Amino acid sequence: MNSLDNVDKTLLRLLQQNGTMALADLAEAVNLTTTPCWKRLKRLEESGILRKRVALLDPIKLGLSFTAFVQIKTSNHSKEWYHCFVETVSEFPEVMEFYRMAGEYDYMMKVQVADMAAFDKFYKKLVNSIEGLTNVTSTFAMEPLKYTTALPL
């Protein structure tokens, strides 16, 4: 982050708002011509700061309005179990986010599905796919109040 100047930060903020913004428009917004602007973007990509550009979809309009947060405790903390667990959970398309936690629970995931029946199907698939889960607790979002993918720069 220390190597980013104000132009880099502005480019990143603009791309977080609209990943399809044309190079000419980006360059104009930061008072550069297109070639130096393109070079900055390439440097940001090559450094891994700019990981990818994606389309954000509306889950409600796609019939995926049910959000669950699943917290997991396990009694097995071996390296082998961990790798198997991460690989297994990462293959579930319903899992939008997945974290190893500090605190009362060992892992937490955000799950996006159509409804309670779809979540129940996911839950059964999850607990039957992985040995060693000692507690799986789920909470359900009633209303999204803030959602952003934009990092504070």
Coordinates of C-alpha atoms in Angstrom, one line a residue:
M1 CA 0.0 0.0 0.0
N2 CA 2.9 2.3 0.7
S3 CA 4.0 2.3 -3.0
L4 CA 0.6 3.6 -4.1
D5 CA 0.4 7.2 -4.9
N6 CA -2.8 9.3 -5.2
V7 CA -3.3 8.5 -8.9
D8 CA -3.1 4.7 -8.2
K9 CA -5.6 5.0 -5.4
T10 CA -7.9 7.1 -7.5
L11 CA -7.7 4.5 -10.3
L12 CA -8.5 1.7 -7.9
R13 CA -11.4 3.6 -6.4
L14 CA -12.8 4.2 -9.9
L15 CA -12.4 0.6 -10.9
Q16 CA -14.1 -0.5 -7.7
Q17 CA -17.1 1.6 -8.6
N18 CA -17.1 0.5 -12.3
G19 CA -14.8 -2.3 -13.5
T20 CA -15.8 -1.7 -17.1
M21 CA -14.7 1.9 -17.2
A22 CA -12.9 2.6 -20.5
L23 CA -9.2 3.3 -20.4
A24 CA -9.7 6.7 -21.9
D25 CA -12.2 7.7 -19.2
L26 CA -9.9 6.4 -16.5
A27 CA -6.9 8.3 -17.9
E28 CA -9.0 11.5 -18.1
A29 CA -10.2 11.1 -14.6
V30 CA -6.6 11.0 -13.3
N31 CA -5.2 13.6 -15.7
L32 CA -3.0 11.1 -17.7
T33 CA -2.9 10.0 -21.3
T34 CA -3.9 6.5 -22.0
T35 CA -0.4 5.0 -22.2
P36 CA 0.8 5.9 -18.7
C37 CA -2.6 5.1 -17.3
W38 CA -2.5 1.6 -19.0
K39 CA 1.1 1.1 -17.6
R40 CA -0.2 1.9 -14.1
L41 CA -3.0 -0.6 -14.4
K42 CA -0.6 -3.3 -15.7
R43 CA 1.7 -2.6 -12.7
L44 CA -1.3 -2.9 -10.3
E45 CA -2.3 -6.1 -12.0
E46 CA 1.2 -7.6 -12.0
S47 CA 1.7 -6.7 -8.3
G48 CA -1.5 -8.5 -7.4
I49 CA -3.2 -5.4 -6.0
L50 CA -5.7 -5.5 -8.8
R51 CA -6.6 -9.2 -8.7
K52 CA -9.5 -9.3 -11.3
R53 CA -12.4 -7.4 -12.7
V54 CA -15.8 -9.1 -12.2
A55 CA -19.5 -8.5 -12.6
L56 CA -21.5 -8.2 -9.4
L57 CA -24.9 -9.9 -9.7
D58 CA -28.1 -9.2 -7.8
P59 CA -28.8 -12.3 -5.8
I60 CA -32.5 -11.4 -5.2
K61 CA -33.2 -11.0 -9.0
L62 CA -31.5 -14.4 -9.5
G63 CA -33.7 -16.1 -6.9
L64 CA -30.9 -16.4 -4.3
S65 CA -32.3 -14.1 -1.6
F66 CA -31.5 -16.4 1.4
T67 CA -28.3 -15.5 3.2
A68 CA -27.0 -17.7 6.0
F69 CA -23.9 -17.4 8.1
V70 CA -22.6 -20.8 9.2
Q71 CA -20.2 -21.1 12.2
I72 CA -18.3 -24.3 12.7
K73 CA -16.3 -25.9 15.5
T74 CA -14.1 -28.9 15.0
S75 CA -12.2 -31.2 17.3
N76 CA -9.7 -32.0 14.5
H77 CA -7.0 -29.4 13.8
S78 CA -4.5 -31.5 11.9
K79 CA -2.9 -30.2 8.8
E80 CA -4.4 -33.0 6.7
W81 CA -7.9 -32.5 8.0
Y82 CA -7.6 -28.7 7.5
H83 CA -6.6 -29.1 3.8
C84 CA -9.4 -31.6 3.2
F85 CA -11.9 -29.3 4.9
V86 CA -10.8 -26.2 2.9
E87 CA -10.8 -28.1 -0.4
T88 CA -14.3 -29.7 0.3
V89 CA -15.9 -26.4 1.4
S90 CA -14.3 -24.4 -1.5
E91 CA -16.1 -26.7 -4.0
F92 CA -19.6 -25.7 -2.7
P93 CA -20.8 -23.0 -5.0
E94 CA -23.3 -21.8 -2.3
V95 CA -20.3 -20.7 -0.1
M96 CA -19.6 -17.1 -1.0
E97 CA -17.1 -16.4 1.7
F98 CA -15.1 -18.7 4.0
Y99 CA -12.9 -17.8 6.9
R100 CA -10.7 -19.5 9.6
M101 CA -11.6 -17.6 12.8
A102 CA -10.2 -16.7 16.2
G103 CA -12.6 -16.9 19.0
E104 CA -15.4 -19.3 19.9
Y105 CA -15.8 -20.8 16.4
D106 CA -13.1 -22.2 14.2
Y107 CA -14.6 -21.4 10.8
M108 CA -17.3 -19.1 9.4
M109 CA -18.9 -19.0 6.0
K110 CA -21.4 -16.9 4.2
V111 CA -23.9 -19.1 2.2
Q112 CA -26.2 -17.8 -0.5
V113 CA -29.2 -19.9 -1.6
A114 CA -32.8 -19.6 -2.7
D115 CA -34.6 -20.4 0.5
M116 CA -34.7 -22.5 3.7
A117 CA -35.2 -25.7 1.8
A118 CA -32.1 -25.0 -0.4
F119 CA -30.2 -24.2 2.8
D120 CA -31.3 -27.4 4.4
K121 CA -30.0 -29.3 1.4
F122 CA -26.7 -27.5 1.6
Y123 CA -26.4 -28.1 5.3
K124 CA -27.0 -31.8 4.9
K125 CA -24.4 -32.0 2.1
L126 CA -21.9 -30.0 4.3
V127 CA -22.2 -32.1 7.4
N128 CA -22.2 -35.4 5.5
S129 CA -19.1 -34.4 3.5
I130 CA -16.7 -33.7 6.4
E131 CA -15.8 -35.8 9.4
G132 CA -14.9 -34.1 12.7
L133 CA -17.4 -31.2 12.9
T134 CA -18.5 -30.9 16.5
N135 CA -20.8 -27.9 16.2
V136 CA -22.4 -26.3 13.2
T137 CA -24.5 -23.2 14.0
S138 CA -26.4 -21.1 11.4
T139 CA -27.9 -17.7 11.6
F140 CA -30.0 -16.1 8.8
A141 CA -29.9 -12.6 7.5
M142 CA -33.3 -10.9 7.5
E143 CA -32.3 -7.8 5.5
P144 CA -29.1 -6.7 3.9
L145 CA -28.3 -3.2 5.3
K146 CA -24.9 -2.7 3.7
Y147 CA -23.0 -4.6 1.1
T148 CA -19.9 -3.5 -0.7
T149 CA -16.9 -5.0 -2.4
A150 CA -15.0 -1.6 -2.4
L151 CA -12.1 -1.5 -0.1
P152 CA -11.5 1.8 1.8
L153 CA -8.5 3.5 0.0

